[in-house]
């Protein structure tokens, strides 16, 4: 039967948001936002600038690339109190503005902005790393996404990558602290991934179908990419270093950070690909 | 005042005349249709039946697509029709994801049935089907309803399986024939009813 007609009688994965620009837009948002947040809180100046650029340029470029009419992007700001996407666009715009002024002193060799500017920019970054999860959760058509776990999962995933990159960049004392935070975040992330899959398996028929898809058709990216490469392997590397059992060399931490970045991408890849429509009839 | 459509499944023979009429009226691009007919086998041997279920936008009372649209391109009109302002649509496709009825499609290219060279018919019709925006059924709002005509699918139905009008006028028919909505549990309250 024609694919377009099978929509009504079979479960069918969504295809509109399963292409590269959407996944990259979400991934850059999470990685950049996480790095910015962690760096702003711990005073890692290079991380602040890198996080800001990754978030603004990476997310911004792929966000535009994902639109059917990118030249009309300003219209996305029309409904900030009704649409999550519109709300997110406003937050993104404010982050660009306030983040720029927060980072500006760094270019002249002094420290980043402080006080209200710092707090407000951090709050905006926190919203940006979680809001992808919010707008997915608001999509009625796809039951697997209708979960409050998604924003938390997305947020923790972004923070994990942020601390991961931070520990690879930081000096000794801060690196040790970041390794410990990173190890805890990886454990929380593993727990959240487990909880989300459990939610899918015990929820509606559409969500159960998504769990099946995740654990069967997408088992490679899920087990290999997300769980193995994105969580367990970096947890092993970082955990041993955090416990002082290995030297925690910068090369190993760099490897852990790279793996965590892959994990961010695979998390979004499997969640978007496992989004299935339930049959209408 | 709110428009409503009732489809009598006992009368529908699955001939696709509605799909063809819709395509001709609205000039939808290759691979996409606003109106379609789904075939489904129900029951178990030896009590098996094959039914035809025409599908279109449900013009929901509480549409999921309107809530998620960031640009305000999709609106619920006072007459109950959910319409898209193609000049406002940014092509984010959030409405396609949100719609549980699969009523919407995204036009990713500007090709016609014969490639880049459009026929005179396509040139005219595709003005309302620009590349990069989303489209769906609106009960033939501009090209027929505005002129006092019924939607093309209703007018062309060979078995008169479709009823179209104000909800108040059709309520008695819906109640007496135990009409139902698709996926009522989602709370979208569709304005398209099916008579078993």
Coordinates of C-alpha atoms in Angstrom, one line a residue:
Chain A
X1 CA 0.0 0.0 0.0
X2 CA 1.2 3.5 -0.7
X3 CA 3.1 5.0 2.2
X4 CA 0.8 8.0 2.4
X5 CA -2.2 5.8 2.9
X6 CA -0.6 3.3 5.3
X7 CA -0.5 6.3 7.7
X8 CA -4.0 5.7 8.7
X9 CA -3.9 2.0 9.5
X10 CA -0.2 1.4 10.5
X11 CA 2.2 2.9 12.9
X12 CA 4.5 5.1 10.9
X13 CA 7.7 6.9 12.0
X14 CA 7.5 10.7 11.4
X15 CA 9.7 11.9 8.6
X16 CA 9.3 15.7 8.8
X17 CA 11.8 16.2 11.7
X18 CA 14.1 13.2 11.1
X19 CA 16.5 14.9 8.8
X20 CA 20.0 16.1 9.6
X21 CA 19.3 19.9 10.0
X22 CA 16.8 19.3 12.8
X23 CA 19.1 16.8 14.6
X24 CA 22.1 19.1 14.3
X25 CA 20.2 22.2 15.3
X26 CA 19.1 20.4 18.5
X27 CA 22.6 18.9 19.1
X28 CA 24.4 22.2 18.7
X29 CA 21.9 23.9 21.0
X30 CA 22.5 21.3 23.7
X31 CA 26.3 21.2 23.4
X32 CA 26.7 25.0 23.1
X33 CA 24.2 25.7 25.7
X34 CA 25.6 23.1 28.1
X35 CA 29.1 24.4 27.6
X36 CA 28.1 28.0 28.0
X37 CA 26.2 27.3 31.2
X38 CA 28.9 25.2 32.9
X39 CA 31.6 27.7 31.8
X40 CA 29.7 30.7 33.1
X41 CA 29.1 29.0 36.4
X42 CA 32.7 27.9 36.8
X43 CA 34.4 30.9 35.2
X44 CA 35.9 29.1 32.2
X45 CA 36.4 32.0 29.8
X46 CA 37.3 30.0 26.7
X47 CA 34.3 27.7 27.3
X48 CA 32.0 30.7 27.6
X49 CA 33.0 32.0 24.1
X50 CA 33.1 28.6 22.5
X51 CA 29.7 27.7 24.0
X52 CA 28.2 31.0 22.9
X53 CA 29.5 30.5 19.3
X54 CA 28.4 26.9 19.1
X55 CA 24.9 27.8 20.3
X56 CA 24.4 30.9 18.3
X57 CA 26.1 29.9 15.0
X58 CA 25.6 26.1 15.1
X59 CA 22.0 26.2 16.2
X60 CA 21.1 29.3 14.3
X61 CA 22.5 28.0 10.9
X62 CA 20.8 24.6 11.2
X63 CA 17.6 26.2 12.5
X64 CA 17.4 28.3 9.4
X65 CA 18.4 25.4 7.2
X66 CA 15.5 23.3 8.6
X67 CA 12.8 25.9 7.7
X68 CA 10.9 25.7 4.4
X69 CA 11.0 29.5 4.1
X70 CA 14.1 30.6 6.0
X71 CA 13.7 34.2 4.7
X72 CA 10.6 34.5 6.8
X73 CA 12.3 33.5 10.1
X74 CA 11.3 36.6 11.9
X75 CA 7.6 35.5 11.7
X76 CA 8.6 32.7 14.2
X77 CA 8.4 35.3 16.9
X78 CA 4.6 35.9 16.5
X79 CA 3.2 33.7 19.2
X80 CA 5.6 33.4 22.2
X81 CA 2.9 32.7 24.7
X82 CA 1.1 30.0 22.7
X83 CA 3.8 28.1 20.7
X84 CA 6.9 26.5 22.2
X85 CA 8.8 27.1 19.0
X86 CA 7.9 30.8 19.1
X87 CA 8.8 31.0 22.8
X88 CA 12.1 29.3 22.1
X89 CA 12.9 31.7 19.2
X90 CA 12.4 34.6 21.6
X91 CA 14.7 33.0 24.2
X92 CA 17.2 32.4 21.5
X93 CA 17.1 36.0 20.3
X94 CA 17.4 37.3 23.8
X95 CA 20.3 34.9 24.4
X96 CA 22.1 36.2 21.4
X97 CA 21.7 39.8 22.6
X98 CA 22.4 39.4 26.3
X99 CA 25.0 36.7 25.6
X100 CA 26.9 39.0 23.3
X101 CA 27.1 41.7 26.0
X102 CA 28.0 39.1 28.6
X103 CA 30.9 37.8 26.4
X104 CA 32.0 41.2 25.1
X105 CA 34.4 42.1 27.9
X106 CA 36.2 38.7 27.3
X107 CA 37.4 40.0 23.9
X108 CA 39.1 43.0 25.6
X109 CA 41.0 40.7 28.0
X110 CA 38.8 41.3 31.1
X111 CA 36.3 38.9 32.8
X112 CA 32.8 38.2 31.5
X113 CA 29.8 40.3 32.5
X114 CA 28.4 39.9 36.0
X115 CA 25.3 40.4 38.2
X116 CA 22.0 40.5 36.4
X117 CA 23.5 40.0 33.0
X118 CA 25.2 36.8 34.1
X119 CA 22.2 35.4 35.9
X120 CA 19.8 36.3 33.0
X121 CA 22.1 34.8 30.4
X122 CA 22.5 31.6 32.4
X123 CA 18.7 31.3 32.7
X124 CA 18.3 31.8 29.0
X125 CA 20.9 29.1 28.3
X126 CA 19.1 26.7 30.7
X127 CA 15.9 27.3 28.8
X128 CA 17.6 26.7 25.5
X129 CA 19.0 23.3 26.4
X130 CA 15.6 22.1 27.6
X131 CA 13.1 23.7 25.3
X132 CA 13.6 21.3 22.4
X133 CA 12.2 18.7 24.8
X134 CA 9.3 20.9 25.6
X135 CA 8.2 21.5 22.0
X136 CA 8.5 17.8 21.3
X137 CA 6.4 17.0 24.3
X138 CA 3.7 19.4 23.1
X139 CA 3.3 17.5 19.8
X140 CA 0.0 15.7 20.2
X141 CA 0.3 13.5 17.1
X142 CA 3.3 11.6 18.5
X143 CA 2.6 9.8 21.8
X144 CA 6.2 8.8 22.4
X145 CA 7.1 12.4 22.8
X146 CA 4.2 13.3 25.1
X147 CA 6.4 13.0 28.2
X148 CA 7.6 15.4 30.8
X149 CA 10.9 13.4 30.8
X150 CA 12.0 14.8 27.5
X151 CA 12.9 18.3 28.6
X152 CA 14.8 16.9 31.6
X153 CA 16.5 14.3 29.4
X154 CA 17.5 17.0 26.8
X155 CA 18.7 19.4 29.5
X156 CA 20.8 16.8 31.3
X157 CA 22.3 15.6 28.0
X158 CA 23.3 19.1 27.2
X159 CA 24.9 19.7 30.6
X160 CA 26.7 16.4 30.3
X161 CA 28.3 17.4 27.0
X162 CA 29.0 20.9 28.5
X163 CA 30.9 19.5 31.5
X164 CA 32.6 17.0 29.2
X165 CA 34.0 19.7 27.0
X166 CA 34.7 21.8 30.0
X167 CA 36.8 19.1 31.7
X168 CA 38.8 18.6 28.5
X169 CA 39.6 22.3 28.5
X170 CA 40.0 23.2 32.1
X171 CA 43.1 23.4 34.2
X172 CA 43.9 20.8 36.9
X173 CA 41.7 21.7 39.9
X174 CA 38.7 22.7 37.9
X175 CA 39.2 19.6 35.6
X176 CA 38.9 17.3 38.6
X177 CA 35.7 19.0 39.8
X178 CA 34.3 18.8 36.3
X179 CA 35.2 15.2 36.0
X180 CA 33.2 14.5 39.2
X181 CA 30.2 16.5 38.0
X182 CA 30.4 14.9 34.6
X183 CA 30.5 11.4 36.1
X184 CA 27.4 12.1 38.2
X185 CA 25.6 13.7 35.2
X186 CA 26.4 10.6 33.0
X187 CA 24.8 8.4 35.7
X188 CA 21.7 10.6 35.9
X189 CA 21.6 10.6 32.1
X190 CA 21.7 6.8 32.0
X191 CA 18.9 6.7 34.6
X192 CA 16.8 9.1 32.5
X193 CA 17.3 7.1 29.3
X194 CA 16.3 4.0 31.2
X195 CA 13.2 5.8 32.7
X196 CA 12.2 7.1 29.2
X197 CA 12.4 3.7 27.6
X198 CA 10.4 2.3 30.6
X199 CA 7.8 5.0 30.2
X200 CA 7.5 4.1 26.5
X201 CA 7.1 0.4 27.2
X202 CA 4.4 1.0 29.8
X203 CA 2.5 3.8 28.1
X204 CA 0.0 4.0 25.2
X205 CA 0.1 1.8 22.1
X206 CA 1.9 4.5 20.1
X207 CA 4.6 4.9 22.7
X208 CA 5.0 1.1 23.0
X209 CA 5.5 1.0 19.2
X210 CA 8.2 3.7 19.6
X211 CA 9.9 1.5 22.3
X212 CA 9.9 -1.4 19.9
X213 CA 11.4 0.8 17.2
X214 CA 14.0 2.1 19.6
X215 CA 15.1 -1.3 20.8
X216 CA 14.8 -3.2 17.5
X217 CA 15.1 -1.1 14.3
X218 CA 17.2 1.6 16.0
X219 CA 19.2 -0.8 18.3
X220 CA 22.5 0.2 16.6
X221 CA 22.3 3.9 17.3
X222 CA 20.5 3.4 20.6
X223 CA 22.7 0.8 22.2
X224 CA 25.9 1.5 20.3
X225 CA 25.7 5.2 19.8
X226 CA 23.8 6.5 22.8
X227 CA 24.2 4.0 25.6
X228 CA 27.6 2.6 24.7
X229 CA 29.6 5.4 23.1
X230 CA 27.6 8.3 24.6
X231 CA 27.2 7.2 28.2
X232 CA 29.0 4.0 29.3
X233 CA 32.4 4.5 27.6
X234 CA 32.8 8.1 28.8
X235 CA 31.5 7.1 32.2
X236 CA 34.3 4.5 32.4
X237 CA 36.9 7.0 31.3
X238 CA 35.7 9.9 33.5
X239 CA 34.7 7.7 36.4
X240 CA 38.1 6.2 36.7
X241 CA 39.8 9.6 36.5
X242 CA 37.3 11.1 39.0
X243 CA 38.1 8.3 41.5
X244 CA 41.7 8.9 41.0
X245 CA 42.3 5.4 39.5
X246 CA 43.8 6.8 36.3
X247 CA 45.7 9.9 35.6
X248 CA 42.8 11.5 33.7
X249 CA 45.1 12.7 30.9
X250 CA 43.9 15.4 28.7
X251 CA 43.8 13.0 25.7
X252 CA 41.5 10.7 27.6
X253 CA 39.3 13.5 28.7
X254 CA 39.2 14.8 25.1
X255 CA 38.1 11.4 24.0
X256 CA 35.4 11.3 26.7
X257 CA 34.2 14.7 25.6
X258 CA 34.1 13.6 22.0
X259 CA 32.1 10.5 22.9
X260 CA 29.7 12.6 24.9
X261 CA 29.1 14.9 22.0
X262 CA 28.3 11.8 19.9
X263 CA 25.9 10.8 22.7
X264 CA 24.1 14.2 22.4
X265 CA 23.6 13.6 18.7
X266 CA 22.5 10.0 19.0
X267 CA 20.0 10.8 21.8
X268 CA 18.3 13.3 19.5
X269 CA 18.6 10.9 16.5
X270 CA 16.9 8.0 18.2
X271 CA 14.2 10.1 19.8
X272 CA 13.3 11.8 16.6
X273 CA 13.4 8.6 14.6
X274 CA 11.3 6.7 17.2
X275 CA 8.6 9.3 16.9
X276 CA 5.7 7.3 15.4
X277 CA 2.2 8.3 14.5
X278 CA -0.5 6.0 15.8
X279 CA -3.1 4.8 13.3
X280 CA -6.0 7.1 12.9
X281 CA -8.5 4.2 12.7
Chain B
X1 CA -21.9 29.0 13.0
X2 CA -19.5 26.2 12.3
X3 CA -19.0 24.1 9.1
X4 CA -19.2 20.3 9.5
X5 CA -18.9 17.3 7.2
X6 CA -20.6 14.0 7.7
X7 CA -19.5 10.9 5.7
X8 CA -21.8 7.9 5.3
X9 CA -19.5 4.9 5.2
X10 CA -22.4 2.6 4.1
X11 CA -22.7 4.7 1.0
X12 CA -19.0 5.2 0.2
X13 CA -17.8 2.7 -2.5
X14 CA -14.2 3.8 -2.4
X15 CA -14.1 5.1 -6.0
X16 CA -11.7 7.9 -5.3
X17 CA -13.9 10.4 -7.2
X18 CA -13.5 12.8 -4.2
X19 CA -9.7 12.4 -4.3
X20 CA -9.6 13.2 -8.0
X21 CA -12.1 16.1 -7.7
X22 CA -10.0 17.6 -4.8
X23 CA -6.8 17.2 -6.8
X24 CA -8.3 18.9 -9.9
X25 CA -9.9 21.7 -7.8
X26 CA -7.0 22.5 -5.6
X27 CA -4.1 21.5 -7.9
X28 CA -2.2 19.6 -5.3
X29 CA 1.4 18.7 -6.3
X30 CA 2.6 15.2 -7.2
X31 CA 2.6 12.8 -4.2
X32 CA 0.3 15.0 -2.1
X33 CA -3.4 15.1 -1.7
X34 CA -5.7 17.0 0.6
X35 CA -8.4 14.3 0.3
X36 CA -7.9 10.6 0.1
X37 CA -9.7 7.3 0.6
X38 CA -8.3 4.7 2.9
X39 CA -9.2 1.0 2.5
X40 CA -9.3 -1.2 5.5
X41 CA -10.2 -4.8 6.1
X42 CA -12.1 -5.4 9.3
X43 CA -13.3 -8.5 11.1
X44 CA -12.0 -12.1 11.0
X45 CA -12.7 -14.8 8.5
X46 CA -15.4 -15.7 7.5
X47 CA -16.9 -12.3 8.8
X48 CA -14.5 -10.1 6.9
X49 CA -15.4 -6.8 5.2
X50 CA -13.4 -4.2 3.3
X51 CA -14.4 -0.7 4.1
X52 CA -13.5 2.6 2.5
X53 CA -12.8 5.6 4.7
X54 CA -12.4 9.0 3.1
X55 CA -9.9 11.2 4.9
X56 CA -9.4 14.9 4.9
X57 CA -8.6 17.6 7.5
X58 CA -10.9 17.1 10.4
X59 CA -11.3 20.9 11.0
X60 CA -11.0 20.3 14.7
X61 CA -12.7 22.5 17.3
X62 CA -9.5 22.4 19.3
X63 CA -6.9 21.9 16.7
X64 CA -3.4 20.7 17.7
X65 CA -1.9 22.4 14.6
X66 CA -3.1 25.9 15.6
X67 CA -1.6 25.6 19.1
X68 CA 1.9 24.7 17.8
X69 CA 2.1 27.1 14.9
X70 CA 4.8 29.7 15.8
X71 CA 4.0 32.3 13.1
X72 CA 0.2 32.4 13.4
X73 CA -0.1 31.1 9.9
X74 CA -2.6 28.4 10.9
X75 CA -5.8 29.8 12.4
X76 CA -9.2 28.6 13.5
X77 CA -11.7 30.8 11.7
X78 CA -15.1 31.7 13.2
X79 CA -16.8 29.5 10.6
X80 CA -14.9 26.5 12.1
X81 CA -12.5 26.1 9.2
X82 CA -8.8 25.7 10.1
X83 CA -6.9 27.6 7.4
X84 CA -3.3 28.4 6.5
X85 CA -2.0 31.8 5.5
X86 CA 0.7 30.7 3.0
X87 CA 2.3 34.1 3.3
X88 CA 2.9 33.6 7.0
X89 CA 3.9 30.0 7.0
X90 CA 7.7 29.5 7.6
X91 CA 7.7 25.8 6.8
X92 CA 8.7 24.6 10.3
X93 CA 6.3 21.6 9.9
X94 CA 5.4 21.6 13.6
X95 CA 1.7 21.4 12.5
X96 CA 2.4 18.3 10.5
X97 CA 3.9 16.7 13.6
X98 CA 1.1 17.8 15.8
X99 CA -1.7 16.7 13.6
X100 CA -2.8 13.2 14.7
X101 CA -4.9 12.8 11.5
X102 CA -2.1 13.1 9.0
X103 CA -4.1 15.8 7.2
X104 CA -1.2 18.1 6.3
X105 CA 1.8 17.9 3.9
X106 CA 4.9 19.9 3.2
X107 CA 5.8 21.0 -0.3
X108 CA 9.5 20.5 -0.4
X109 CA 10.0 21.3 -4.1
X110 CA 8.4 23.2 -6.9
X111 CA 8.1 20.3 -9.4
X112 CA 5.0 19.5 -11.3
X113 CA 3.8 16.2 -12.8
X114 CA 6.2 16.6 -15.7
X115 CA 9.2 17.9 -13.8
X116 CA 10.3 21.6 -13.8
X117 CA 8.2 22.6 -16.8
X118 CA 4.8 23.3 -15.4
X119 CA 1.6 22.9 -17.4
X120 CA -0.6 26.0 -17.7
X121 CA -3.0 24.3 -15.2
X122 CA -0.2 23.8 -12.7
X123 CA 1.1 27.3 -13.1
X124 CA -2.2 28.7 -12.0
X125 CA -2.9 26.2 -9.2
X126 CA 0.6 26.1 -7.7
X127 CA 0.3 29.8 -6.9
X128 CA -1.5 28.6 -3.8
X129 CA 0.9 25.7 -3.3
X130 CA 4.3 27.5 -3.0
X131 CA 7.5 25.6 -2.2
X132 CA 8.5 25.5 1.4
X133 CA 5.1 25.8 3.1
X134 CA 2.5 23.4 4.4
X135 CA -0.9 22.7 2.9
X136 CA -4.1 20.9 3.8
X137 CA -7.9 20.7 3.1
X138 CA -9.9 23.8 4.0
X139 CA -13.2 22.7 2.6
X140 CA -12.3 24.5 -0.7
X141 CA -12.6 27.7 1.2
X142 CA -11.5 30.3 -1.4
X143 CA -12.3 28.6 -4.7
X144 CA -15.7 27.2 -3.9
X145 CA -17.2 28.1 -0.4
X146 CA -16.6 31.8 -1.0
X147 CA -18.8 31.5 -4.1
X148 CA -21.5 29.7 -2.3
X149 CA -20.5 26.3 -3.7
X150 CA -20.0 23.0 -1.7
X151 CA -16.5 21.6 -1.4
X152 CA -15.4 19.7 -4.6
X153 CA -15.4 16.3 -2.8
X154 CA -19.1 16.7 -1.7
X155 CA -20.3 17.9 -5.0
X156 CA -18.6 15.1 -6.9
X157 CA -19.4 12.1 -4.7
X158 CA -21.2 9.6 -6.9
X159 CA -23.1 7.9 -4.1
X160 CA -23.9 11.1 -2.2
X161 CA -22.0 9.8 0.8
X162 CA -21.0 13.2 2.0
X163 CA -23.1 15.8 3.8
X164 CA -21.9 19.3 4.2
X165 CA -23.3 22.2 6.1
X166 CA -23.6 23.9 9.5
X167 CA -23.1 21.7 12.4
X168 CA -26.6 22.5 13.8
X169 CA -28.2 21.3 10.6
X170 CA -26.3 18.0 10.7
X171 CA -26.6 17.2 14.4
X172 CA -29.8 15.2 14.0
X173 CA -28.3 13.1 11.3
X174 CA -25.2 12.5 13.4
X175 CA -27.1 11.6 16.5
X176 CA -29.7 9.4 14.8
X177 CA -27.1 7.4 12.8
X178 CA -24.7 7.2 15.8
X179 CA -22.0 9.2 13.9
X180 CA -18.5 9.2 15.4
X181 CA -15.3 11.2 15.3
X182 CA -11.9 9.8 14.7
X183 CA -9.7 9.5 17.8
X184 CA -12.0 11.4 20.1
X185 CA -9.7 10.6 23.0
X186 CA -7.2 13.2 21.9
X187 CA -9.7 16.0 22.7
X188 CA -9.4 17.7 19.4
X189 CA -13.1 17.5 18.7
X190 CA -13.1 17.0 14.9
X191 CA -15.8 18.6 12.8
X192 CA -15.8 15.6 10.4
X193 CA -18.1 12.8 11.5
X194 CA -18.5 9.3 10.1
X195 CA -21.7 7.3 10.0
X196 CA -21.2 3.6 10.5

